[in-house]
């Protein structure tokens, strides 16, 4: 098991859970539990990085400065707009919103590969104000194919995020059809995350 709390340098929220405030304290706490449960459980020190191109330099410095065992690369913002907020979806159809989100993921992972798995691929479905439909997993699917081809090329995996079961869709993120697509393209690295903060 890995503890993977967030580091998002510009996420527009006062909520402290969205970025680690004191990295040294965070590491100390994880190390405490690594030692406490060392005979019962292997606990890895991880982090979830919010990928945005103008912060790649800071992210790389952080990852070089601390002994993280596992890194999730996620996209929470597109052009400095939080995907969890209504301005990201303003004046977009559902297809346009998914296209914008997947395009941002693709651009990020083509430029930045300092992570192990891509987090919650279809994260935008969690916040989309347009009601969920049972075939939403096929929206902008040609971009999903490109994302998977790029991840596989660089030896990266995907996270199956269980927070989708708390969403109206009642399905993991990404959808099982998308996970199958990753597998059929040759992807073999899959992790499971709770997004529990």
Backbone as a printed PyTorch tensor [residue, N CA C, xyz], in Angstrom:
tensor([[[  0.8610,  -1.1810,   0.0000],
         [  0.0000,   0.0000,   0.0000],
         [  0.8970,   1.2310,   0.0000]],

        [[  0.4260,   2.2670,  -0.6790],
         [  1.1760,   3.5280,  -0.7290],
         [  0.2720,   4.6640,  -0.2740]],

        [[  0.8350,   5.5790,   0.4750],
         [  0.1340,   6.8150,   0.8450],
         [  0.5130,   7.8500,  -0.2000]],

        [[ -0.4980,   8.4180,  -0.8660],
         [ -0.2140,   9.3170,  -1.9970],
         [ -1.0430,  10.5900,  -1.8790]],

        [[ -0.6580,  11.4670,  -0.9570],
         [ -1.4030,  12.7110,  -0.8240],
         [ -0.9860,  13.6830,  -1.9220]],

        [[ -1.7740,  14.7510,  -2.0740],
         [ -1.6320,  15.6710,  -3.2070],
         [ -0.5300,  16.7090,  -3.0450]],

        [[  0.1080,  17.0110,  -4.1620],
         [  0.8740,  18.2520,  -4.3180],
         [  0.3640,  18.9170,  -5.5860]],

        [[ -0.3980,  19.9740,  -5.3920],
         [ -0.9100,  20.7980,  -6.4940],
         [ -0.4840,  22.2220,  -6.2180]],

        [[  0.3680,  22.7620,  -7.0660],
         [  0.9580,  24.0670,  -6.7760],
         [  0.0120,  25.2420,  -6.9550]],

        [[ -1.0190,  25.0830,  -7.7560],
         [ -1.8680,  26.2460,  -8.0060],
         [ -3.3490,  25.9620,  -7.8740]],

        [[ -3.7070,  24.7990,  -7.3000],
         [ -5.1210,  24.4500,  -7.2200],
         [ -5.8830,  25.5040,  -6.4170]],

        [[ -6.9560,  26.0740,  -6.9860],
         [ -7.6190,  27.2410,  -6.3720],
         [ -8.5930,  26.8820,  -5.2550]],

        [[ -8.0390,  26.4630,  -4.1330],
         [ -8.9060,  26.1170,  -3.0110],
         [ -8.1960,  26.3770,  -1.6980]],

        [[ -8.9170,  26.8170,  -0.7000],
         [ -8.3050,  26.9630,   0.6270],
         [ -8.2430,  25.6530,   1.4010]],

        [[ -8.8610,  24.6130,   0.8540],
         [ -8.8960,  23.3410,   1.5780],
         [ -7.4760,  22.7780,   1.7180]],

        [[ -7.0460,  22.5110,   2.9550],
         [ -5.6720,  22.0340,   3.1370],
         [ -5.4360,  20.6380,   2.5870]],

        [[ -6.5160,  19.8450,   2.3780],
         [ -6.2940,  18.4690,   1.9300],
         [ -5.8200,  18.3920,   0.4890]],

        [[ -5.8870,  19.4950,  -0.2550],
         [ -5.5420,  19.3710,  -1.6700],
         [ -4.0660,  19.5480,  -1.9660]],

        [[ -3.2810,  19.8750,  -0.9720],
         [ -1.8440,  19.8510,  -1.1900],
         [ -1.1590,  19.6460,   0.1530]],

        [[ -0.0760,  18.9220,   0.1400],
         [  0.6720,  18.6750,   1.3660],
         [  1.2560,  20.0010,   1.8270]],

        [[  0.9330,  20.3940,   3.0440],
         [  1.4350,  21.6700,   3.5510],
         [  2.8830,  21.6050,   3.9840]],

        [[  3.2480,  20.5580,   4.6940],
         [  4.5990,  20.4060,   5.2300],
         [  5.1200,  19.0390,   4.7970]],

        [[  5.9260,  19.0300,   3.7700],
         [  6.3810,  17.7720,   3.1820],
         [  7.2100,  16.9540,   4.1710]],

        [[  8.0290,  17.6520,   4.9860],
         [  8.8680,  16.9500,   5.9620],
         [  7.9910,  16.2390,   6.9970]],

        [[  6.9500,  16.9260,   7.4630],
         [  6.0450,  16.3140,   8.4370],
         [  5.2900,  15.1390,   7.8140]],

        [[  4.8670,  15.3140,   6.5770],
         [  4.1780,  14.2430,   5.8480],
         [  5.0500,  12.9890,   5.8050]],

        [[  6.3180,  13.1610,   5.4510],
         [  7.2460,  12.0300,   5.3720],
         [  7.4520,  11.4070,   6.7510]],

        [[  7.5710,  12.2480,   7.7770],
         [  7.7340,  11.7370,   9.1420],
         [  6.5500,  10.8580,   9.5600]],

        [[  5.3480,  11.3100,   9.2340],
         [  4.1480,  10.5480,   9.6020],
         [  4.1220,   9.2020,   8.8720]],

        [[  4.4200,   9.2160,   7.5740],
         [  4.4430,   7.9550,   6.8250],
         [  5.5150,   7.0340,   7.3940]],

        [[  6.6900,   7.5820,   7.6900],
         [  7.7720,   6.7580,   8.2380],
         [  7.3900,   6.1720,   9.6000]],

        [[  6.6620,   6.9460,  10.3990],
         [  6.2040,   6.4460,  11.6990],
         [  5.3670,   5.1790,  11.5120]],

        [[  4.4190,   5.2320,  10.5710],
         [  3.5510,   4.0750,  10.3480],
         [  4.2720,   2.9370,   9.6230]],

        [[  5.2490,   3.2850,   8.7910],
         [  6.0640,   2.2270,   8.1760],
         [  6.7460,   1.3970,   9.2610]],

        [[  7.2860,   2.0980,  10.2610],
         [  7.9730,   1.4070,  11.3550],
         [  6.9900,   0.6790,  12.2660]],

        [[  5.8850,   1.3240,  12.5840],
         [  4.9070,   0.7340,  13.5000],
         [  4.3500,  -0.5840,  12.9600]],

        [[  4.1180,  -0.6480,  11.6600],
         [  3.4810,  -1.8240,  11.0610],
         [  4.4250,  -2.6480,  10.1890]],

        [[  5.7170,  -2.4680,  10.3860],
         [  6.6880,  -3.1050,   9.4850],
         [  6.5790,  -4.6290,   9.4560]],

        [[  6.0940,  -5.2390,  10.5220],
         [  5.9650,  -6.7010,  10.5570],
         [  4.6450,  -7.1840,   9.9600]],

        [[  3.7410,  -6.2600,   9.6420],
         [  2.4130,  -6.6330,   9.1620],
         [  2.1080,  -6.1240,   7.7550]],

        [[  2.7340,  -5.0110,   7.3740],
         [  2.3140,  -4.3100,   6.1560],
         [  3.4750,  -3.5270,   5.5810]],

        [[  3.6080,  -3.5590,   4.2740],
         [  4.6030,  -2.7140,   3.6060],
         [  3.9030,  -1.4380,   3.1660]],

        [[  4.3530,  -0.3170,   3.6990],
         [  3.7690,   0.9920,   3.3730],
         [  4.7950,   1.7810,   2.5730]],

        [[  4.4030,   2.2230,   1.4050],
         [  5.2850,   3.0020,   0.5370],
         [  4.9800,   4.4910,   0.6700]],

        [[  6.0250,   5.2820,   0.5510],
         [  5.8820,   6.7360,   0.5700],
         [  5.5770,   7.2120,  -0.8420]],

        [[  4.4000,   7.7760,  -1.0240],
         [  4.0040,   8.2200,  -2.3530],
         [  3.5110,   9.6450,  -2.3560]],

        [[  3.1450,  10.1010,  -3.5360],
         [  2.6290,  11.4510,  -3.7170],
         [  1.8030,  11.4710,  -4.9970]],

        [[  0.7770,  12.3020,  -5.0030],
         [ -0.0030,  12.5320,  -6.2240],
         [  0.2970,  13.9380,  -6.7150]],

        [[  0.8840,  14.0160,  -7.8860],
         [  1.3050,  15.2850,  -8.4680],
         [  0.2140,  15.8150,  -9.3940]],

        [[ -0.1600,  17.0610,  -9.1930],
         [ -1.0430,  17.7280, -10.1420],
         [ -0.2050,  18.2420, -11.3060]],

        [[ -0.4270,  17.6830, -12.4920],
         [  0.4050,  18.0410, -13.6540],
         [ -0.1640,  19.2650, -14.3620]],

        [[  0.6540,  20.3050, -14.4250],
         [  0.3800,  21.4750, -15.2520],
         [  1.7180,  21.9520, -15.7880]],

        [[  1.8120,  22.2260, -17.0840],
         [  3.1190,  22.4830, -17.6940],
         [  3.9530,  23.5670, -17.0190]],

        [[  3.3310,  24.6290, -16.5360],
         [  4.1250,  25.7140, -15.9550],
         [  4.6640,  25.3700, -14.5710]],

        [[  4.3810,  24.1570, -14.0520],
         [  4.9320,  23.7360, -12.7660],
         [  5.8240,  22.5010, -12.8640]],

        [[  6.1430,  22.0680, -14.0670],
         [  6.9510,  20.8610, -14.2030],
         [  8.3230,  21.0170, -13.5490]],

        [[  8.9120,  22.1920, -13.6350],
         [ 10.2370,  22.3930, -13.0420],
         [ 10.1800,  22.2330, -11.5280]],

        [[  9.1670,  22.8440, -10.9010],
         [  9.0140,  22.7070,  -9.4460],
         [  8.7350,  21.2640,  -9.0510]],

        [[  7.8970,  20.5950,  -9.8360],
         [  7.5590,  19.1970,  -9.5420],
         [  8.8130,  18.3270,  -9.6230]],

        [[  9.6100,  18.5150, -10.6470],
         [ 10.8320,  17.7220, -10.7840],
         [ 11.7840,  17.9630,  -9.6160]],

        [[ 11.9040,  19.2130,  -9.1560],
         [ 12.7520,  19.5110,  -7.9960],
         [ 12.2470,  18.7920,  -6.7610]],

        [[ 10.9350,  18.8080,  -6.5650],
         [ 10.3440,  18.1250,  -5.4170],
         [ 10.6410,  16.6330,  -5.4700]],

        [[ 10.4290,  16.0220,  -6.6270],
         [ 10.6030,  14.5770,  -6.7470],
         [ 12.0660,  14.1630,  -6.6250]],

        [[ 12.9770,  15.0680,  -6.9730],
         [ 14.4070,  14.7780,  -6.8160],
         [ 14.8710,  14.9820,  -5.3750]],

        [[ 14.0970,  15.7500,  -4.6020],
         [ 14.5200,  16.1220,  -3.2520],
         [ 14.0690,  15.1540,  -2.1740]],

        [[ 13.0900,  14.3090,  -2.4760],
         [ 12.5280,  13.4170,  -1.4640],
         [ 12.4510,  11.9930,  -1.9980]],

        [[ 12.5230,  11.0160,  -1.0870],
         [ 12.6230,   9.6030,  -1.5070],
         [ 11.2670,   8.9380,  -1.7660]],

        [[ 10.4720,   9.4920,  -2.6630],
         [  9.1720,   8.9000,  -2.9500],
         [  9.3340,   7.5650,  -3.6570]],

        [[  8.5520,   6.5910,  -3.1940],
         [  8.5610,   5.2630,  -3.8050],
         [  7.6110,   5.1780,  -4.9930]],

        [[  6.5950,   6.0350,  -4.9870],
         [  5.5060,   5.8880,  -5.9550],
         [  4.8850,   7.2530,  -6.2240]],

        [[  4.6860,   7.5590,  -7.5150],
         [  4.1490,   8.8710,  -7.9040],
         [  2.9590,   8.6770,  -8.8350]],

        [[  1.8300,   9.2690,  -8.4470],
         [  0.6660,   9.3380,  -9.3280],
         [  0.7150,  10.6910, -10.0290]],

        [[  0.5950,  10.6820, -11.3420],
         [  0.4870,  11.9270, -12.1060],
         [ -0.9680,  12.1410, -12.4820]],

        [[ -1.5190,  13.2720, -12.0700],
         [ -2.9360,  13.5500, -12.3310],
         [ -3.1040,  14.9370, -12.9250]],

        [[ -4.1990,  15.1130, -13.6240],
         [ -4.5470,  16.4380, -14.1400],
         [ -5.8090,  16.8850, -13.4100]],

        [[ -5.6610,  17.9570, -12.6300],
         [ -6.7820,  18.5450, -11.8990],
         [ -7.1750,  19.9000, -12.4620]],

        [[ -6.2960,  20.4620, -13.3020],
         [ -6.5400,  21.7750, -13.8850],
         [ -6.2270,  21.7490, -15.3740]],

        [[ -6.9740,  22.5450, -16.1140],
         [ -6.7130,  22.7190, -17.5400],
         [ -6.6420,  24.2150, -17.8000]],

        [[ -5.4840,  24.6660, -18.2580],
         [ -5.2710,  26.1050, -18.4740],
         [ -5.6340,  26.9080, -17.2370]],

        [[ -5.1870,  26.4190, -16.0830],
         [ -5.3930,  27.0590, -14.7800],
         [ -6.8440,  27.0850, -14.3150]],

        [[ -7.7200,  26.3420, -14.9730],
         [ -9.1050,  26.1970, -14.5190],
         [ -9.2530,  24.8410, -13.8440]],

        [[ -9.7110,  24.8450, -12.5990],
         [ -9.9100,  23.5980, -11.8730],
         [-11.0650,  22.8240, -12.4960]],

        [[-10.8100,  21.5750, -12.8030],
         [-11.8310,  20.7390, -13.4280],
         [-12.9870,  20.4780, -12.4510]],

        [[-12.7560,  20.6950, -11.1800],
         [-13.7970,  20.5020, -10.1710],
         [-14.7100,  21.7180, -10.0160]],

        [[-14.4630,  22.7650, -10.8000],
         [-15.2430,  23.9970, -10.6630],
         [-16.0240,  24.2850, -11.9430]],

        [[-17.1340,  24.9750, -11.7900],
         [-18.0350,  25.2170, -12.9240],
         [-17.4180,  26.0190, -14.0650]],

        [[-16.4830,  26.9750, -13.8300],
         [-15.9270,  27.7040, -14.9840],
         [-15.2900,  26.8090, -16.0410]],

        [[-14.7240,  25.6670, -15.6170],
         [-14.1320,  24.7590, -16.6140],
         [-15.1890,  24.2570, -17.5970]],

        [[-16.3990,  24.0150, -17.1150],
         [-17.4620,  23.4530, -17.9500],
         [-18.3120,  24.5090, -18.6510]],

        [[-18.0990,  25.7730, -18.3020],
         [-18.9470,  26.8390, -18.8440],
         [-18.8980,  26.8680, -20.3650]],

        [[-20.0670,  26.9290, -20.9810],
         [-20.2170,  27.0420, -22.4340],
         [-19.5800,  25.8850, -23.1940]],

        [[-19.4610,  24.7210, -22.5440],
         [-18.9550,  23.5240, -23.2220],
         [-20.0420,  22.4590, -23.2160]],

        [[-20.1300,  21.7310, -24.3090],
         [-20.9240,  20.5080, -24.2930],
         [-20.1460,  19.4720, -23.4910]],

        [[-20.7940,  18.3690, -23.1950],
         [-20.0910,  17.3050, -22.4750],
         [-18.9040,  16.7980, -23.2980]],

        [[-19.1120,  16.6150, -24.5900],
         [-18.0240,  16.1650, -25.4630],
         [-16.8790,  17.1710, -25.4600]],

        [[-17.1830,  18.4470, -25.5130],
         [-16.1300,  19.4710, -25.5120],
         [-15.3550,  19.4590, -24.1930]],

        [[-16.0640,  19.2510, -23.0920],
         [-15.3900,  19.2130, -21.7930],
         [-14.4510,  18.0100, -21.7050]],

        [[-14.9390,  16.8410, -22.0870],
         [-14.0940,  15.6410, -22.0630],
         [-12.9110,  15.7950, -23.0200]],

        [[-13.1710,  16.3690, -24.1900],
         [-12.0960,  16.5770, -25.1680],
         [-11.0270,  17.4930, -24.6010]],

        [[-11.4310,  18.5760, -23.9630],
         [-10.4710,  19.5080, -23.3690],
         [ -9.6600,  18.8200, -22.2750]],

        [[-10.3310,  18.0260, -21.4660],
         [ -9.6470,  17.3460, -20.3640],
         [ -8.6660,  16.3030, -20.8780]],

        [[ -9.1160,  15.4460, -21.8010],
         [ -8.2290,  14.4160, -22.3370],
         [ -7.0680,  15.0190, -23.1320]],

        [[ -7.3250,  16.1050, -23.8270],
         [ -6.2490,  16.7840, -24.5650],
         [ -5.1790,  17.2880, -23.6000]],

        [[ -5.6180,  17.8380, -22.4670],
         [ -4.6600,  18.3100, -21.4610],
         [ -3.8350,  17.1450, -20.9120]],

        [[ -4.4840,  16.0200, -20.6420],
         [ -3.7370,  14.8490, -20.1660],
         [ -2.6990,  14.4330, -21.1990]],

        [[ -3.1170,  14.3220, -22.4490],
         [ -2.2130,  13.8800, -23.5070],
         [ -1.0200,  14.8260, -23.6410]],

        [[ -1.2790,  16.1210, -23.6450],
         [ -0.1900,  17.0990, -23.7510],
         [  0.7630,  16.9980, -22.5690]],

        [[  0.2100,  16.8130, -21.3690],
         [  1.0520,  16.7070, -20.1800],
         [  1.9440,  15.4830, -20.2240]],

        [[  1.3870,  14.3370, -20.5560],
         [  2.1970,  13.1130, -20.4900],
         [  3.1740,  12.9980, -21.6500]],

        [[  2.9360,  13.7350, -22.7040],
         [  3.9390,  13.7870, -23.7770],
         [  5.1620,  14.5910, -23.3480]],

        [[  4.9460,  15.5480, -22.4520],
         [  6.0230,  16.4410, -22.0160],
         [  6.6580,  15.9970, -20.7050]],

        [[  5.8940,  15.3180, -19.8750],
         [  6.3330,  15.0100, -18.5070],
         [  6.0910,  13.5330, -18.2220]],

        [[  7.1590,  12.8140, -17.8670],
         [  7.0020,  11.3870, -17.5750],
         [  7.5370,  11.0030, -16.1910]],

        [[  7.6780,  11.9660, -15.3090],
         [  8.2540,  11.6880, -13.9900],
         [  7.1630,  11.2280, -13.0130]],

        [[  6.4950,  10.1430, -13.3810],
         [  5.4480,   9.5690, -12.5490],
         [  5.3470,   8.0810, -12.8800]],

        [[  4.6170,   7.3540, -12.0540],
         [  4.4820,   5.9050, -12.2600],
         [  3.1680,   5.5270, -12.9210]],

        [[  2.0680,   6.1130, -12.4380],
         [  0.7590,   5.8230, -13.0180],
         [ -0.0220,   7.1180, -13.2150]],

        [[ -0.9120,   7.0910, -14.1870],
         [ -1.8150,   8.2150, -14.4290],
         [ -3.0400,   8.0490, -13.5350]],

        [[ -3.3550,   9.0970, -12.7820],
         [ -4.4920,   9.0300, -11.8690],
         [ -5.8150,   9.3020, -12.5500]],

        [[ -6.8450,   8.6470, -12.0490],
         [ -8.2710,   8.8650, -12.3830],
         [ -8.5040,   9.4690, -13.7770]],

        [[ -8.2900,   8.6630, -14.7890],
         [ -8.3370,   9.1380, -16.1810],
         [ -9.5750,   9.9570, -16.5080]],

        [[-10.7600,   9.4710, -16.1420],
         [-11.9740,  10.2110, -16.5060],
         [-12.5260,  11.0410, -15.3340]],

        [[-11.6000,  11.6670, -14.6120],
         [-11.8970,  12.5370, -13.4610],
         [-12.9490,  13.5870, -13.7660]],

        [[-12.9740,  14.0930, -14.9940],
         [-13.9180,  15.1700, -15.3240],
         [-15.3650,  14.7180, -15.1910]],

        [[-15.6240,  13.4100, -15.2720],
         [-17.0130,  12.9530, -15.1330],
         [-17.5390,  13.2130, -13.7290]],

        [[-16.6240,  13.2450, -12.7400],
         [-17.0350,  13.4520, -11.3570],
         [-17.6980,  14.8210, -11.1640]],

        [[-17.2580,  15.8040, -11.9330],
         [-17.7140,  17.1800, -11.7200],
         [-18.5640,  17.7390, -12.8560]],

        [[-18.7460,  16.9610, -13.9110],
         [-19.5030,  17.4550, -15.0610],
         [-20.9410,  17.7660, -14.6420]],

        [[-21.4130,  18.9960, -14.9000],
         [-22.7730,  19.3630, -14.4960],
         [-23.8550,  18.7600, -15.3910]],

        [[-23.4470,  18.2430, -16.5370],
         [-24.4080,  17.6020, -17.4410],
         [-24.6070,  16.1700, -16.9530]],

        [[-25.8320,  15.7280, -16.7720],
         [-26.0740,  14.4110, -16.1600],
         [-25.2970,  13.2760, -16.8290]],

        [[-24.8190,  12.3740, -15.9860],
         [-24.0770,  11.2050, -16.4420],
         [-24.9770,  10.2990, -17.2710]],

        [[-24.4000,   9.7410, -18.3550],
         [-25.0920,   8.7560, -19.1770],
         [-24.2200,   7.5060, -19.2710]],

        [[-24.8480,   6.3730, -19.4570],
         [-24.1290,   5.1000, -19.3640],
         [-23.1410,   4.8440, -20.4970]],

        [[-23.1180,   5.6980, -21.5190],
         [-22.1190,   5.5260, -22.5820],
         [-21.0830,   6.6490, -22.5820]],

        [[-20.9890,   7.3910, -21.4900],
         [-20.0300,   8.4990, -21.4250],
         [-18.5790,   8.0380, -21.5680]],

        [[-18.2970,   6.7800, -21.2550],
         [-16.9200,   6.2980, -21.3710],
         [-16.3890,   6.3580, -22.7970]],

        [[-17.2860,   6.4840, -23.7760],
         [-16.8370,   6.5210, -25.1680],
         [-16.6490,   7.9450, -25.6860]],

        [[-16.9010,   8.9510, -24.8540],
         [-16.6940,  10.3380, -25.2810],
         [-15.2140,  10.5780, -25.5570]],

        [[-14.9160,  11.1920, -26.7060],
         [-13.5400,  11.5370, -27.0960],
         [-12.6030,  10.3360, -26.9660]],

        [[-13.1010,   9.1590, -27.3130],
         [-12.3430,   7.9370, -27.0820],
         [-11.0700,   7.8370, -27.9060]],

        [[-11.0330,   8.5300, -29.0470],
         [ -9.7940,   8.5080, -29.8350],
         [ -8.6410,   9.1300, -29.0560]],

        [[ -8.9550,  10.1060, -28.1880],
         [ -7.9220,  10.7030, -27.3390],
         [ -7.4990,   9.7350, -26.2410]],

        [[ -8.4400,   8.9730, -25.7090],
         [ -8.1060,   7.9590, -24.7090],
         [ -7.1260,   6.9490, -25.3040]],

        [[ -7.3710,   6.5380, -26.5430],
         [ -6.4440,   5.6260, -27.2120],
         [ -5.0460,   6.2280, -27.2870]],

        [[ -4.9510,   7.4880, -27.6790],
         [ -3.6330,   8.1570, -27.7530],
         [ -2.9770,   8.2650, -26.3910]],

        [[ -3.7710,   8.5430, -25.3670],
         [ -3.2380,   8.6120, -24.0030],
         [ -2.6350,   7.2630, -23.6200]],

        [[ -3.3750,   6.1870, -23.8630],
         [ -2.8840,   4.8610, -23.5040],
         [ -1.6470,   4.4840, -24.3070]],

        [[ -1.6400,   4.7910, -25.5900],
         [ -0.4660,   4.4850, -26.4040],
         [  0.7700,   5.2130, -25.8780]],

        [[  0.5650,   6.4480, -25.4340],
         [  1.6760,   7.2380, -24.8950],
         [  2.1360,   6.6680, -23.5560]],

        [[  1.2000,   6.3420, -22.6700],
         [  1.5620,   5.7490, -21.3830],
         [  2.3310,   4.4500, -21.5800]],

        [[  1.8350,   3.5980, -22.4530],
         [  2.4810,   2.3130, -22.7030],
         [  3.8720,   2.5120, -23.2880]],

        [[  3.9970,   3.4560, -24.1850],
         [  5.3020,   3.7720, -24.7810],
         [  6.3300,   4.1150, -23.7100]],

        [[  5.9130,   4.8630, -22.6880],
         [  6.8330,   5.3080, -21.6410],
         [  6.8350,   4.3790, -20.4210]],

        [[  6.1500,   3.2530, -20.5140],
         [  6.1620,   2.2960, -19.4190],
         [  5.3660,   2.7350, -18.1990]],

        [[  4.3160,   3.5040, -18.4150],
         [  3.5020,   4.0130, -17.3080],
         [  2.2000,   3.2260, -17.1820]],

        [[  1.6760,   3.2050, -15.9790],
         [  0.4360,   2.4940, -15.7250],
         [ -0.7260,   3.4400, -15.5110]],

        [[ -1.8480,   2.8490, -15.1040],
         [ -3.0330,   3.6450, -14.7990],
         [ -3.5320,   3.2990, -13.3990]],

        [[ -4.1630,   4.2700, -12.7850],
         [ -4.8260,   4.0580, -11.5050],
         [ -6.3060,   3.7850, -11.7570]],

        [[ -6.8310,   2.7550, -11.1190],
         [ -8.2730,   2.5550, -11.0550],
         [ -8.7060,   3.1990,  -9.7460]],

        [[ -9.4680,   4.2800,  -9.8490],
         [ -9.8290,   5.0980,  -8.7030],
         [-11.2460,   4.7400,  -8.2560]],

        [[-11.3650,   4.3010,  -7.0140],
         [-12.6590,   3.8170,  -6.5270],
         [-13.6130,   4.9240,  -6.1030]],

        [[-13.1770,   6.1730,  -6.1690],
         [-14.0790,   7.2700,  -5.7820],
         [-15.3000,   7.3490,  -6.7010]],

        [[-15.1930,   6.7550,  -7.8870],
         [-16.3360,   6.7410,  -8.7930],
         [-17.5480,   6.0270,  -8.2080]],

        [[-17.3110,   5.1300,  -7.2560],
         [-18.4370,   4.4460,  -6.6230],
         [-19.2240,   5.3710,  -5.6970]],

        [[-18.6410,   6.5390,  -5.3960],
         [-19.3490,   7.5480,  -4.6020],
         [-20.0240,   8.5810,  -5.5030]],

        [[-19.9080,   8.4010,  -6.8000],
         [-20.4650,   9.3030,  -7.8080],
         [-21.7850,   8.7080,  -8.3070]],

        [[-22.5930,   9.5300,  -8.9530],
         [-23.8760,   9.0250,  -9.4670],
         [-23.7030,   7.8860, -10.4680]],

        [[-22.5440,   7.8230, -11.1190],
         [-22.2960,   6.7410, -12.0750],
         [-22.1760,   5.3800, -11.3910]],

        [[-21.7600,   5.3840, -10.1190],
         [-21.5760,   4.1370,  -9.3630],
         [-20.6030,   3.1940, -10.0520]],

        [[-19.5490,   3.7680, -10.6550],
         [-18.5740,   2.9550, -11.3770],
         [-17.1850,   3.5430, -11.1440]],

        [[-16.1830,   2.7100, -11.1790],
         [-14.8250,   3.1910, -10.9310],
         [-14.3750,   4.1570, -12.0300]],

        [[-13.2710,   4.8530, -11.7370],
         [-12.6750,   5.7540, -12.7230],
         [-11.2690,   5.2290, -13.0570]],

        [[-10.9550,   4.8730, -14.2890],
         [-11.8670,   4.9430, -15.4150],
         [-12.8470,   3.7650, -15.4340]],

        [[-13.8060,   3.9110, -16.2920],
         [-14.8460,   2.8980, -16.4950],
         [-14.1940,   1.5660, -16.8940]],

        [[-14.7540,   0.4190, -16.4870],
         [-14.1800,  -0.8820, -16.8750],
         [-13.9560,  -1.0480, -18.3740]],

        [[-14.7970,  -0.4550, -19.2080],
         [-14.5740,  -0.5380, -20.6580],
         [-13.2710,   0.1480, -21.0500]],

        [[-12.9490,   1.2360, -20.3450],
         [-11.7060,   1.9600, -20.6310],
         [-10.5120,   1.1610, -20.1160]],

        [[-10.6620,   0.5330, -18.9660],
         [ -9.5880,  -0.3250, -18.4440],
         [ -9.3150,  -1.4630, -19.4280]],

        [[-10.3680,  -2.0490, -19.9600],
         [-10.2310,  -3.1220, -20.9480],
         [ -9.5150,  -2.6110, -22.1990]],

        [[ -9.8350,  -1.3870, -22.5840],
         [ -9.1780,  -0.7800, -23.7550],
         [ -7.6740,  -0.6560, -23.5130]],

        [[ -7.2970,  -0.2060, -22.3140],
         [ -5.8770,  -0.0950, -21.9540],
         [ -5.2010,  -1.4670, -22.0490]],

        [[ -5.8620,  -2.4870, -21.5140],
         [ -5.3110,  -3.8360, -21.5520],
         [ -5.1650,  -4.3330, -22.9850]],

        [[ -6.1880,  -4.1100, -23.7960],
         [ -6.1550,  -4.5730, -25.1870],
         [ -5.0840,  -3.8800, -26.0090]],

        [[ -4.6970,  -2.6760, -25.5930],
         [ -3.6180,  -1.9590, -26.2740],
         [ -2.2330,  -2.4050, -25.7960]],

        [[ -2.2040,  -3.2510, -24.7770],
         [ -0.9320,  -3.7730, -24.2730],
         [ -0.5630,  -3.2880, -22.8890]],

        [[ -1.3970,  -2.4630, -22.2670],
         [ -1.1050,  -1.9590, -20.9330],
         [ -1.2530,  -3.0450, -19.8850]],

        [[ -0.2840,  -3.1080, -18.9670],
         [ -0.3130,  -4.1590, -17.9610],
         [ -0.1150,  -3.6460, -16.5360]],

        [[  0.1220,  -2.3710, -16.3560],
         [  0.3580,  -1.8350, -15.0160],
         [ -0.9030,  -1.1240, -14.5280]],

        [[ -1.5720,  -1.7240, -13.5420],
         [ -2.8110,  -1.1590, -12.9990],
         [ -2.7090,  -1.1400, -11.4810]],

        [[ -2.9810,   0.0120, -10.8930],
         [ -3.0320,   0.1350,  -9.4300],
         [ -4.4530,   0.5470,  -9.0410]],

        [[ -4.7600,   0.4080,  -7.7640],
         [ -6.0830,   0.7820,  -7.2570],
         [ -5.9080,   1.8430,  -6.1850]],

        [[ -6.6570,   2.9320,  -6.3060],
         [ -6.5830,   4.0100,  -5.3120],
         [ -7.9700,   4.4040,  -4.8470]],

        [[ -8.0340,   4.8520,  -3.5840],
         [ -9.3270,   5.1820,  -2.9940],
         [ -9.6940,   6.6640,  -3.1250]],

        [[ -8.6770,   7.5350,  -3.3730],
         [ -8.9020,   8.9780,  -3.3770],
         [ -9.4690,   9.4460,  -2.0400]],

        [[ -9.0030,   8.8210,  -0.9680],
         [ -9.5850,   9.0910,   0.3470],
         [ -9.0030,  10.3230,   1.0380]],

        [[ -7.8680,  10.8390,   0.5370],
         [ -7.1910,  11.9470,   1.2220],
         [ -6.9450,  11.6220,   2.6950]]])
